[in-house]
Tab-separated table of C-alpha atoms in Angstrom:
chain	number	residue	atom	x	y	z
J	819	UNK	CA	-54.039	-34.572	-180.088
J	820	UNK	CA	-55.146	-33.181	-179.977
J	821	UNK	CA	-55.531	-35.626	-178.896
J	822	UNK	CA	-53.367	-36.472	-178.772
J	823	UNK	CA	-55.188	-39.306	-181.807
J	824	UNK	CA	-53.639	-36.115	-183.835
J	825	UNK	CA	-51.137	-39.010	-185.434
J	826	UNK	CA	-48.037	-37.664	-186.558
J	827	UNK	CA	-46.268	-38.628	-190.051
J	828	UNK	CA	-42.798	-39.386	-189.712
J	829	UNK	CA	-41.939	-39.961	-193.430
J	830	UNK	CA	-42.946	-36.062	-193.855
J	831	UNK	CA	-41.220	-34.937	-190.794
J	832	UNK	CA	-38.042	-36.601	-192.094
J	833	UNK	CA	-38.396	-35.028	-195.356
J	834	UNK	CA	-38.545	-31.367	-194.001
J	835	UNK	CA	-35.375	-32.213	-191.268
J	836	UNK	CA	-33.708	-33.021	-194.172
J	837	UNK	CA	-34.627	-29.571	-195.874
J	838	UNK	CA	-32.972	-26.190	-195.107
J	839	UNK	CA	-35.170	-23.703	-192.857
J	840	UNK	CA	-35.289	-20.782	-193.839
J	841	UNK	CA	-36.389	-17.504	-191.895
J	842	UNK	CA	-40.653	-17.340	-191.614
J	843	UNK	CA	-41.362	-14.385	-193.729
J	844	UNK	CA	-42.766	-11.502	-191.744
J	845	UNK	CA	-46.805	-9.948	-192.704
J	846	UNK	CA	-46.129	-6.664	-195.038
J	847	UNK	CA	-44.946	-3.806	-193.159
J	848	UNK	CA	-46.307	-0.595	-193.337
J	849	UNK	CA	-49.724	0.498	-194.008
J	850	UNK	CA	-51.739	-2.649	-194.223
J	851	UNK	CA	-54.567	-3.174	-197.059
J	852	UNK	CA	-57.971	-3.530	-196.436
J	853	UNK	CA	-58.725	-7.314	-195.684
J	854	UNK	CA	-60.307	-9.160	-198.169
J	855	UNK	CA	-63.431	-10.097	-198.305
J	856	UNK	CA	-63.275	-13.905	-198.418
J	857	UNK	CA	-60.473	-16.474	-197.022
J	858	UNK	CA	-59.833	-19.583	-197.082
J	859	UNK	CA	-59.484	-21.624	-194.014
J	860	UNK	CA	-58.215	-25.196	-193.445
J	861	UNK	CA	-58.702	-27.835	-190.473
J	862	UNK	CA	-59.110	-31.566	-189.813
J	863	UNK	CA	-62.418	-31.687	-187.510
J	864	UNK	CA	-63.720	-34.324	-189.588
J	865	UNK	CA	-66.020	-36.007	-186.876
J	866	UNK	CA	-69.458	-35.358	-187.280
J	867	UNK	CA	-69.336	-33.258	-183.553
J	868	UNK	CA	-66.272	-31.590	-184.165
J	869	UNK	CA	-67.124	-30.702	-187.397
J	870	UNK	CA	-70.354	-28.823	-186.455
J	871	UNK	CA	-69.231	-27.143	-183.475
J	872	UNK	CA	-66.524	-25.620	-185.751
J	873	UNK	CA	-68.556	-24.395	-188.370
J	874	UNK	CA	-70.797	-22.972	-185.809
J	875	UNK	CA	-67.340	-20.948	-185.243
J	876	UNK	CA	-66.441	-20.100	-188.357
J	877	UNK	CA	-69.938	-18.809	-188.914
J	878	UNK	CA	-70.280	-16.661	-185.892
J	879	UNK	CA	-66.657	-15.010	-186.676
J	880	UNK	CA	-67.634	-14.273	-190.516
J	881	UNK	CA	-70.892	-12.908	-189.357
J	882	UNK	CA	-68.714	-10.858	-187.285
J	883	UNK	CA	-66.111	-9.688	-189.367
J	884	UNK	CA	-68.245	-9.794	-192.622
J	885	UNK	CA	-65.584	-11.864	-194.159
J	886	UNK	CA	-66.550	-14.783	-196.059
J	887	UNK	CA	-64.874	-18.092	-194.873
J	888	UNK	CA	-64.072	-20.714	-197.189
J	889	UNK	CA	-63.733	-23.864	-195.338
J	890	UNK	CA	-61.775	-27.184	-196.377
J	891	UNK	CA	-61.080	-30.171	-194.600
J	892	UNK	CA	-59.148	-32.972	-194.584
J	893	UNK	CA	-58.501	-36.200	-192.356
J	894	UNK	CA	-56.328	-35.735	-189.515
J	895	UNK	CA	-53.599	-38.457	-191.600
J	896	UNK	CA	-53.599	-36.206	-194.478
J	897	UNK	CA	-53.290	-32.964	-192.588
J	898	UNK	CA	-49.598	-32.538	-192.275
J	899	UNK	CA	-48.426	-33.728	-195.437
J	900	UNK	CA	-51.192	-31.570	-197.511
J	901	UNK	CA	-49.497	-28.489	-195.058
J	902	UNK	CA	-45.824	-29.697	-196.217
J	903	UNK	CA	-46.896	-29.887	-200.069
J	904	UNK	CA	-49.015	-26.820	-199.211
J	905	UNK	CA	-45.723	-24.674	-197.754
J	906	UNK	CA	-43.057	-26.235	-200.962
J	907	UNK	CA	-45.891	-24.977	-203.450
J	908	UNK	CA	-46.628	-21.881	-202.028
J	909	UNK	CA	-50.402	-23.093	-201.866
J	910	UNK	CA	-51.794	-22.845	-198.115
J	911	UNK	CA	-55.048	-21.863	-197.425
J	912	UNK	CA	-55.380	-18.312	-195.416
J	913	UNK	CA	-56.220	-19.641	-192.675
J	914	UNK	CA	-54.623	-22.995	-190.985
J	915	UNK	CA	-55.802	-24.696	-187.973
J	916	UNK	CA	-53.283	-27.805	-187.452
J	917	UNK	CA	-52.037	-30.234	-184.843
J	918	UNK	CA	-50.236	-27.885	-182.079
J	919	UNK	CA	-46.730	-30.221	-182.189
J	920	UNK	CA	-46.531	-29.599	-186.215
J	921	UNK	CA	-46.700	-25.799	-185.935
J	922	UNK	CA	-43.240	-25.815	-185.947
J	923	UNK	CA	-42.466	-27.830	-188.251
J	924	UNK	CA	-44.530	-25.688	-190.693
J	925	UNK	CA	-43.245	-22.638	-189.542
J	926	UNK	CA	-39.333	-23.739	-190.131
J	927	UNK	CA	-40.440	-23.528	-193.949
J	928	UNK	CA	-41.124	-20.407	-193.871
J	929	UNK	CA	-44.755	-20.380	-194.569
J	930	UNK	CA	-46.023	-18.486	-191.947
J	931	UNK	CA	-46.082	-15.097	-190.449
J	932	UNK	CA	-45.913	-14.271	-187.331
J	933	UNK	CA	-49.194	-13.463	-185.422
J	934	UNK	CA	-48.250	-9.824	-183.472
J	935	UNK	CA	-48.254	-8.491	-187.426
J	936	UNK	CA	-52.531	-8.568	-186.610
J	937	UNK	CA	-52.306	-7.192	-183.254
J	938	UNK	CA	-52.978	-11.035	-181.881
J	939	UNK	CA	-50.972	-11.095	-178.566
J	940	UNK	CA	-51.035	-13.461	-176.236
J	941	UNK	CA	-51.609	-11.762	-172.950
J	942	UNK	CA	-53.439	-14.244	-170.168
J	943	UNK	CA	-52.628	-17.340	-171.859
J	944	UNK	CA	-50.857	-20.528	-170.335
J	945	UNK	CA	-47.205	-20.471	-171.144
J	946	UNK	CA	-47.098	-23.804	-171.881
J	947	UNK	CA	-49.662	-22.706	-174.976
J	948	UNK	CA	-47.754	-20.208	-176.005
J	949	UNK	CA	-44.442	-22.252	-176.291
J	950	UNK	CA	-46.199	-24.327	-178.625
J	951	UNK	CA	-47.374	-21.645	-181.003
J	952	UNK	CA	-43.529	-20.241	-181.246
J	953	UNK	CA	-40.536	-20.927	-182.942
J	954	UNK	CA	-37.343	-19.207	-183.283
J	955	UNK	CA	-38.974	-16.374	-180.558
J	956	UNK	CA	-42.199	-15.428	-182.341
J	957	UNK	CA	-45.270	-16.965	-182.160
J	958	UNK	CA	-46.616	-17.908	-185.230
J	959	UNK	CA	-49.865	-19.785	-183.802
J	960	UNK	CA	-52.376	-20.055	-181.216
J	961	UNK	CA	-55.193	-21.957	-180.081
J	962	UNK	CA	-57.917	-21.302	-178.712
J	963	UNK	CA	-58.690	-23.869	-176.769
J	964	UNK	CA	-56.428	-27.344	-175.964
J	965	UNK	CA	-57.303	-30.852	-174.657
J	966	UNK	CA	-55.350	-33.141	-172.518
J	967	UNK	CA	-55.706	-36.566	-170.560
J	968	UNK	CA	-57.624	-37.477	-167.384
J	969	UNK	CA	-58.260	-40.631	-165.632
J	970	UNK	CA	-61.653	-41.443	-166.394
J	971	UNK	CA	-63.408	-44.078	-163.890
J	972	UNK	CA	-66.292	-45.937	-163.510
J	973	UNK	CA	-68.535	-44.541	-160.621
J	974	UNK	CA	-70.313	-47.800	-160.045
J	975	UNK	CA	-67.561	-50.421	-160.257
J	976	UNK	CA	-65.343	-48.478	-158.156
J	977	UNK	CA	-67.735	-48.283	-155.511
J	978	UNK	CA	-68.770	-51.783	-155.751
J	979	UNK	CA	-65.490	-53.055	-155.501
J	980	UNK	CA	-64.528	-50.047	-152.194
J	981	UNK	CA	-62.076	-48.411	-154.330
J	982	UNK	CA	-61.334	-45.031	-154.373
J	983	UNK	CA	-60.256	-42.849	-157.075
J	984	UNK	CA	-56.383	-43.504	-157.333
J	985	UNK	CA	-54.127	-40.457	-156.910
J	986	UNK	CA	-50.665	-42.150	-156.877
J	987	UNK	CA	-49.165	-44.903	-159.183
J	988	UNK	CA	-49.501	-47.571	-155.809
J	989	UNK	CA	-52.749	-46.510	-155.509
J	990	UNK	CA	-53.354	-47.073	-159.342
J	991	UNK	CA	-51.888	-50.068	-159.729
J	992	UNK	CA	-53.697	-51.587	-156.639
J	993	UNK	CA	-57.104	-50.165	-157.920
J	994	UNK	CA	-56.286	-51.877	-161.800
J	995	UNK	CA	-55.572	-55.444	-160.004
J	996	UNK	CA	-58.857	-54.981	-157.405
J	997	UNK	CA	-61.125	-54.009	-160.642
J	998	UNK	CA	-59.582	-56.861	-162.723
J	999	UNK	CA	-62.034	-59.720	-162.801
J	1000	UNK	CA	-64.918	-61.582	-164.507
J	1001	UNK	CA	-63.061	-60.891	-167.542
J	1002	UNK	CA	-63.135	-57.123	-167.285
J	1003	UNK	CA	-60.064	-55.103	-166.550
J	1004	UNK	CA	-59.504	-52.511	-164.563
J	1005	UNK	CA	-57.472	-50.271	-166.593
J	1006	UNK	CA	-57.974	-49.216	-170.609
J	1007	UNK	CA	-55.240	-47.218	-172.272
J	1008	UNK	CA	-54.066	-46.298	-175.956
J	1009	UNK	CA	-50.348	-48.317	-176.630
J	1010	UNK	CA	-50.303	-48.151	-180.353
J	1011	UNK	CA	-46.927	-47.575	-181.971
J	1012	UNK	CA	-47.707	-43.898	-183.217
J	1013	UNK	CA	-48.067	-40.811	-181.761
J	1014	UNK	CA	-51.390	-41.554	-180.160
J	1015	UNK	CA	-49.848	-44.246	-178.052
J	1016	UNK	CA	-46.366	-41.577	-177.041
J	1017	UNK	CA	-49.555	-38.748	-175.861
J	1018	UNK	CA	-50.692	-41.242	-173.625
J	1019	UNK	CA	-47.306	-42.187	-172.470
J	1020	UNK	CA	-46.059	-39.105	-171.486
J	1021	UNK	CA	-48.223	-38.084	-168.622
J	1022	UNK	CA	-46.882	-41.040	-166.826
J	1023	UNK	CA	-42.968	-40.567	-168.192
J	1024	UNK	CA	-42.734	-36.815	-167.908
J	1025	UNK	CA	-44.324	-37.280	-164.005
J	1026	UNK	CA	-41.561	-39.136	-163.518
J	1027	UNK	CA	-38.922	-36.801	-164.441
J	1028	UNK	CA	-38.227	-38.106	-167.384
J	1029	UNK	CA	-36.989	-35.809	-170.963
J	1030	UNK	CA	-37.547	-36.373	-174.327
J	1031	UNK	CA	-34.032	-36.082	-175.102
J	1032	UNK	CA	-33.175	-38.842	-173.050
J	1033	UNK	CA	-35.079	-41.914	-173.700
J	1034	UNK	CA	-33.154	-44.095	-171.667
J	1035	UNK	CA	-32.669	-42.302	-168.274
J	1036	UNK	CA	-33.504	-44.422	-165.066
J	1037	UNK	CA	-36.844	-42.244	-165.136
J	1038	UNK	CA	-38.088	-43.079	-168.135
J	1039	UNK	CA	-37.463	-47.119	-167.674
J	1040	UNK	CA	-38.953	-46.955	-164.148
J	1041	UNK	CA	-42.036	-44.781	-166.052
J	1042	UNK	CA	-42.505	-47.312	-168.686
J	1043	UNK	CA	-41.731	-50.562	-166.462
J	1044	UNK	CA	-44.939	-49.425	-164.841
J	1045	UNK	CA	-47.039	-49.103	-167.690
J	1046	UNK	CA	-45.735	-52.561	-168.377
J	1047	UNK	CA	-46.229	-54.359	-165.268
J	1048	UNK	CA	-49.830	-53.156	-165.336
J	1049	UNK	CA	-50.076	-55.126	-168.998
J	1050	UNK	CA	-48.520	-58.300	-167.735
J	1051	UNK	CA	-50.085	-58.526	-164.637
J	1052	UNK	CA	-53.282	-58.601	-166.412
J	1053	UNK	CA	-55.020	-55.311	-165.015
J	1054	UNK	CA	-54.480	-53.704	-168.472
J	1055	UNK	CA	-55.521	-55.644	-171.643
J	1056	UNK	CA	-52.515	-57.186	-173.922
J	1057	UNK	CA	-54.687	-55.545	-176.888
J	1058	UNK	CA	-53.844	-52.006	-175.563
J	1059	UNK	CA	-50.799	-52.076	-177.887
J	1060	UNK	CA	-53.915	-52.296	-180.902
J	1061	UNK	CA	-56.434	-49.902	-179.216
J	1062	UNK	CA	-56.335	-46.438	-180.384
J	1063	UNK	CA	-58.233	-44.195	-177.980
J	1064	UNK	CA	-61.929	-44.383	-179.771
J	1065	UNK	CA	-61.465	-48.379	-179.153
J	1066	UNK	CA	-60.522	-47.078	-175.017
J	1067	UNK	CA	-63.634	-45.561	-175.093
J	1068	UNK	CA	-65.439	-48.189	-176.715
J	1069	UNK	CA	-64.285	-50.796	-173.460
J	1070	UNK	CA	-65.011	-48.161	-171.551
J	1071	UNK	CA	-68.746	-47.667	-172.521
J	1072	UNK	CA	-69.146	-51.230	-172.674
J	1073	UNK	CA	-67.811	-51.888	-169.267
J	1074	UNK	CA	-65.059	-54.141	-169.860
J	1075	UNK	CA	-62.525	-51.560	-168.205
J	1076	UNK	CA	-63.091	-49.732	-164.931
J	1077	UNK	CA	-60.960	-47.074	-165.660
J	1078	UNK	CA	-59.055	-45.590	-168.518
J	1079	UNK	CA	-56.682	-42.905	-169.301
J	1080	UNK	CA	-58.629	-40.684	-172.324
J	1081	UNK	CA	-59.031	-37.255	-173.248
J	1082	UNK	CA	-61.811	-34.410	-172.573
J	1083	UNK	CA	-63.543	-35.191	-175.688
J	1084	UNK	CA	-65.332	-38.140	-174.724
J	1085	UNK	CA	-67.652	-36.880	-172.244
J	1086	UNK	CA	-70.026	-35.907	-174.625
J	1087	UNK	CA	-70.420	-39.567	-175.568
J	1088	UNK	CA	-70.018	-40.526	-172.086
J	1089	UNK	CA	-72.986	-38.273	-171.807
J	1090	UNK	CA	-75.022	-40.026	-173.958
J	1091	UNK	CA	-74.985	-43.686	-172.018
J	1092	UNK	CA	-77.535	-42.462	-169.463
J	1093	UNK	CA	-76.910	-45.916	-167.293
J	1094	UNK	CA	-73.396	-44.833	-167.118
J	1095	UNK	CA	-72.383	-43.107	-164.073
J	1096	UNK	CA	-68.365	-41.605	-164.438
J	1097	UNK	CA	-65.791	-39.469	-162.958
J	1098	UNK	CA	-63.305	-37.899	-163.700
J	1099	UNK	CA	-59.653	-37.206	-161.588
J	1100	UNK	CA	-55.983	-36.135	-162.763
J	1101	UNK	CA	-53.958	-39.227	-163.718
J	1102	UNK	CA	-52.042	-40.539	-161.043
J	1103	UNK	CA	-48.358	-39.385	-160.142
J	1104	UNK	CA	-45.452	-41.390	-158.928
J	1105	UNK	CA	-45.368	-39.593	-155.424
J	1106	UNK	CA	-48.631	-38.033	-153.375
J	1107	UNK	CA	-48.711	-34.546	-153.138
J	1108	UNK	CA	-46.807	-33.670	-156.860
J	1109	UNK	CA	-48.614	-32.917	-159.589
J	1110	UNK	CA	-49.411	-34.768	-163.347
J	1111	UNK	CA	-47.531	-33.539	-166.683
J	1112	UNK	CA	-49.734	-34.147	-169.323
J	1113	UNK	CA	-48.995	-33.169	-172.647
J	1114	UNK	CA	-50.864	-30.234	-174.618
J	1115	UNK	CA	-53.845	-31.357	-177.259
J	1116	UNK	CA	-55.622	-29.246	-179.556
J	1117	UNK	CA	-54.868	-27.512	-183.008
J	1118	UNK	CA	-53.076	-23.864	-183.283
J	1119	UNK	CA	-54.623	-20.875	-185.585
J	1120	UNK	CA	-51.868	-19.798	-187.842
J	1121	UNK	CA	-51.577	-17.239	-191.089
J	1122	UNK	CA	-49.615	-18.609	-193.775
J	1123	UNK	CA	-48.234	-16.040	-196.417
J	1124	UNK	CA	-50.322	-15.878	-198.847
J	1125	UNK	CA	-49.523	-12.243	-200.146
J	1126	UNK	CA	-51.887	-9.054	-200.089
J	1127	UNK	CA	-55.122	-7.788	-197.784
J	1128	UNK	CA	-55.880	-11.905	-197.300
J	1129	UNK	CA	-53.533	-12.118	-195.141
J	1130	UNK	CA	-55.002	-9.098	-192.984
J	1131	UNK	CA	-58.650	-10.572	-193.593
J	1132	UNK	CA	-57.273	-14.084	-191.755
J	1133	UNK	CA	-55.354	-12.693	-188.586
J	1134	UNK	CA	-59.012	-11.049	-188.264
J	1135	UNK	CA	-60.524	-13.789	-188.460
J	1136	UNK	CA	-58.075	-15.527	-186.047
J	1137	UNK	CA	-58.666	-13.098	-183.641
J	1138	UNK	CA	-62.613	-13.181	-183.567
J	1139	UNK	CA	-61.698	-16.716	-182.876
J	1140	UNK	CA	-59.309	-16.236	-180.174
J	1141	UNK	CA	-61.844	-13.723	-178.185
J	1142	UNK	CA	-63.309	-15.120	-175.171
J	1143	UNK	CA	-66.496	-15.181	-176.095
J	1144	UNK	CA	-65.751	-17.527	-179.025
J	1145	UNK	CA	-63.095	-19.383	-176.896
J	1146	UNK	CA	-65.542	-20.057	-174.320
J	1147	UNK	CA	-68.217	-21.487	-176.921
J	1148	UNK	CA	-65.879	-23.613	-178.630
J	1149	UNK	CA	-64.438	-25.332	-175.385
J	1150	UNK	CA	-67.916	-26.516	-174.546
J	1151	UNK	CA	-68.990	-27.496	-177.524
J	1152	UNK	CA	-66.119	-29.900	-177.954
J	1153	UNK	CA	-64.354	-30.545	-174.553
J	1154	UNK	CA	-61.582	-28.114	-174.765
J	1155	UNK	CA	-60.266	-26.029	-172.169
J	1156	UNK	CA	-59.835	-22.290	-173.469
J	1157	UNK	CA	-56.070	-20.848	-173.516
J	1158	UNK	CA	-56.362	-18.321	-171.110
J	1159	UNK	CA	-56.010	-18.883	-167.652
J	1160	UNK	CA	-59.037	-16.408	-165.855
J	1161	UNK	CA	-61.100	-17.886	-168.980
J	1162	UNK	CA	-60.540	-21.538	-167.884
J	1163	UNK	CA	-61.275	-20.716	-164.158
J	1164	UNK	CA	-64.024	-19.674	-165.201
J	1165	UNK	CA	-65.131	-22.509	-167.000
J	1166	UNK	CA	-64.257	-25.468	-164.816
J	1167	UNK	CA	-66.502	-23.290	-162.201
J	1168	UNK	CA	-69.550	-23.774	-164.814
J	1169	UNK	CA	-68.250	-27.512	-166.154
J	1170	UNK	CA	-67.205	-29.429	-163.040
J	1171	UNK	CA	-66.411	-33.391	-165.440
J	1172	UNK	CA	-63.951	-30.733	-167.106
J	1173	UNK	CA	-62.413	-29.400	-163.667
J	1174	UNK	CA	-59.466	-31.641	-163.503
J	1175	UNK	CA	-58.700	-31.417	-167.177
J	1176	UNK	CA	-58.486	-27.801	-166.505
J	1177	UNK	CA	-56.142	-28.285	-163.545
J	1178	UNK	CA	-53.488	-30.084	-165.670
J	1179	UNK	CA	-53.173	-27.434	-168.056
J	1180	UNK	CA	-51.034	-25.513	-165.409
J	1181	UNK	CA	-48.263	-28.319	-165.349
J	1182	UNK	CA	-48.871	-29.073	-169.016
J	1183	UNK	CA	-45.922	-29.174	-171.429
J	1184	UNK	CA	-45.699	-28.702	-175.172
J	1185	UNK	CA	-44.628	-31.958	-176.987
J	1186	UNK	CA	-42.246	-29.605	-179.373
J	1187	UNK	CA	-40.646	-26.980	-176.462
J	1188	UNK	CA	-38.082	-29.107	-175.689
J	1189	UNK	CA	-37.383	-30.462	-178.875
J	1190	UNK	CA	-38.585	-28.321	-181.613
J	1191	UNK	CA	-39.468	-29.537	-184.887
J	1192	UNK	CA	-37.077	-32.654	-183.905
J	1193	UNK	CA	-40.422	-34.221	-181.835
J	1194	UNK	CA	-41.669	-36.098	-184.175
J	1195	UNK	CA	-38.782	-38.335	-184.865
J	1196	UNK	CA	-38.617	-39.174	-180.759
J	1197	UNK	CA	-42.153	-39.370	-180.484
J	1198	UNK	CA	-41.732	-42.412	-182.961
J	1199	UNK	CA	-39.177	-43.979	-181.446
J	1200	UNK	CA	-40.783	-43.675	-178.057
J	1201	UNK	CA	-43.647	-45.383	-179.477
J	1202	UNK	CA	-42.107	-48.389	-180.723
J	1203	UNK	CA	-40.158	-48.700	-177.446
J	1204	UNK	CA	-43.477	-49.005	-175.216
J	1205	UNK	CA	-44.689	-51.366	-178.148
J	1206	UNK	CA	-41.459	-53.079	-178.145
J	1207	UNK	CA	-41.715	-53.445	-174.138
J	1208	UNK	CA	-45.492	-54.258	-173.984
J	1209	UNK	CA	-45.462	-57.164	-176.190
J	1210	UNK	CA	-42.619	-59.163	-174.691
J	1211	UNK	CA	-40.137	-58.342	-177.426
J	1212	UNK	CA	-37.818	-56.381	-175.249
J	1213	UNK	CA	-37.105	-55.574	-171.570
J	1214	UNK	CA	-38.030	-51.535	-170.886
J	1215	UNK	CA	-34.532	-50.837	-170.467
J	1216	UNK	CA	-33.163	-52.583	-173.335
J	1217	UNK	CA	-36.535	-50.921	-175.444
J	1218	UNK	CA	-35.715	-47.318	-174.399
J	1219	UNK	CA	-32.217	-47.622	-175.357
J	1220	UNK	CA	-32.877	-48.303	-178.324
J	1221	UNK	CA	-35.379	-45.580	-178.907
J	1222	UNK	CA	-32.429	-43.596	-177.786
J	1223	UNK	CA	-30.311	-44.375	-180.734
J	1224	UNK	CA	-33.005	-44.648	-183.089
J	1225	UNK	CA	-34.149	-40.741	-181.886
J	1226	UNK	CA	-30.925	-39.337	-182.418
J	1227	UNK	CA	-31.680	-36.588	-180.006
């Protein structure tokens, strides 16, 4: 989204679910054409560090391919619907780096083409990475590099207060009420109603043994009962349900929360605040011993069809991207973990704050394996259940079933 913050827009997911789906078209067979010179190449880093770490990319891989990149962006909001307008019109960029849980979405329209057509394969990745980049059995996308949630804590507090780094959800909860005082709380979290609050939701309801295609299992009520009793007990703000994840960070910095749930790219600003002292742990699971299930941040790499040697030019772009080298540079210049697993050992060896981000990925899912292009839909009725359930309005049970019937799934 990813993060995760990669919000989601349900009026354009609706309108494509409603459309037909036809087969991706394949790259041109045969003899390929010499790649163009210059692509195009579309993404949403629109924050002033994402944004230069990624033309630092895209620089290094045009250098190295001698192919001219064109680059456009747009605000993560306006992302997927420009890709939607983009696939009806027939007037996608070359080169598309979007939100990993839309990549299928896009692909049921049949705008892109499938990534072994440029000799990309995706040997030595995470599986969980690769399930997001396919649909219908190819893979049509791949990133090289994804984010996730951690529990983020702060180092002074904690010890002030004799409280160790919670592992379990009793050990979180008893931490959150310890840390709770002098008008400071001990736990910070993202509960809007949108996808941003469902990506922080799902570490603790997929733990739990909870599916997305049943909202209202005894899992998934006891998951978000949790989350709730944490709110009304007071050691979680009421104004999580307005907080997007910047504004977690922001109570965070200003100590006003002990701990918070929050994704890998915040440490660089964590960085900054030299008087803050932080670490960093997996977020807690309902029994000791079993391990978090976070769900997959980041953006995908995909071709769209765009007709003649472009198409050849971008997949070599793509893969200049996807090499380690450039995989590596990218995940520490923005907090990522790169997508293949001896490449990710090897950075959580060199980056130890980013060590238990990179021990997630191995449990992590994809938000769209289970349910496809369908995700988005759930996602937003998940989202107004833990809103509906946070502010009072309904009981978690009564909240979930709802989101049940609303999802359709």
């Amino acid at each position: 989204m990813s993060l995760p913050r990669r919000a989601l827009l349900l009026a354009a997911s609706a309108v494509l679910l409603a459309a037909c789906s036809p087969t991706p078209a394949a790259p041109p067979s045969g003899t390929a054409a010499a790649p163009a010179s210059s692509i195009t190449e579309l993404d949403y880093y629109a924050d002033e560090q994402g944004s230069a770490a990624w033309q630092k990319i895209l620089d290094a891989c045009a250098s190295q391919t001698g192919i001219k990149i064109e680059r456009q962006t747009v605000p993560t909001a306006q992302m997927l619907p420009k890709v939607l307008q983009g696939a009806s019109s027939k007037t996608l960029p070359n080169l598309l780096f979007t939100d990993n849980p839309t990549l299928q979405q896009v692909a049921a329209t049949g705008a892109l083409t499938p990534l072994d057509g440029y000799g990309i394969t995706t040997d030595g990745y995470y599986d969980s990475i690769v399930k997001a980049g396919t649909y219908q059995g190819k893979v049509y996308g791949v990133a090289p590099g994804v984010n996730g949630l951690a529990l983020i804590y702060n180092k002074d507090l904690l010890t002030a207060a004799g409280v160790e780094p919670p592992k379990t959800w009793d050990e979180l909860k008893a931490a959150s009420a310890k840390l709770t005082k002098d008008g400071k709380y001990g736990l910070a979290f993202s509960a809007i109603p949108s996808e941003e609050g469902t990506w922080q939701f799902l570490p603790f309801f997929w733990s739990n043994g909870a599916e997305l295609s049943q909202l209202d299992s005894a899992q998934s009520v006891k998951a978000l009962q949790f989350v709730t009793d944490l709110v009304n007990s007071g050691s979680a703000s009421k104004s999580v349900v307005t907080w997007n994840q910047n504004d977690v960070a922001d109570q965070f910095v200003a100590g006003n929360a002990a701990m918070m749930v929050n994704g890998s790219w915040n440490l660089a600003r964590l960085d900054e605040q030299k008087s803050l002292h932080y670490g960093v742990v997996p977020i807690p699971v309902p029994q000791a011993g079993a391990k978090p299930i976070v769900a997959l941040g980041g953006e995908v790499g995909a071709v769209p069809v765009t007709g003649g040697p472009t198409q050849q030019a971008a997949g070599k772009v793509l893969s200049c991207i996807l090499s380690e080298p450039t995989m590596l540079e990218w995940s520490k210049a923005h907090a990522y973990i790169p997508s293949k697993t001896a490449t990710a050992a090897k950075f959580g060896a060199e980056q130890p704050a980013m060590q238990a981000f990179v021990d997630e990925v191995g449990t992590a899912r994809s938000r769209t394996a289970e349910l496809g292009e369908k995700y988005p839909k759930v996602s937003q009725a998940l989202a107004d259940a833990i809103q509906a359930a946070l502010t009072g309005k309904q009981p978690a049970d009564q909240a979930l079933k709802a989101a049940q019937q609303a999802s359709g799934s």
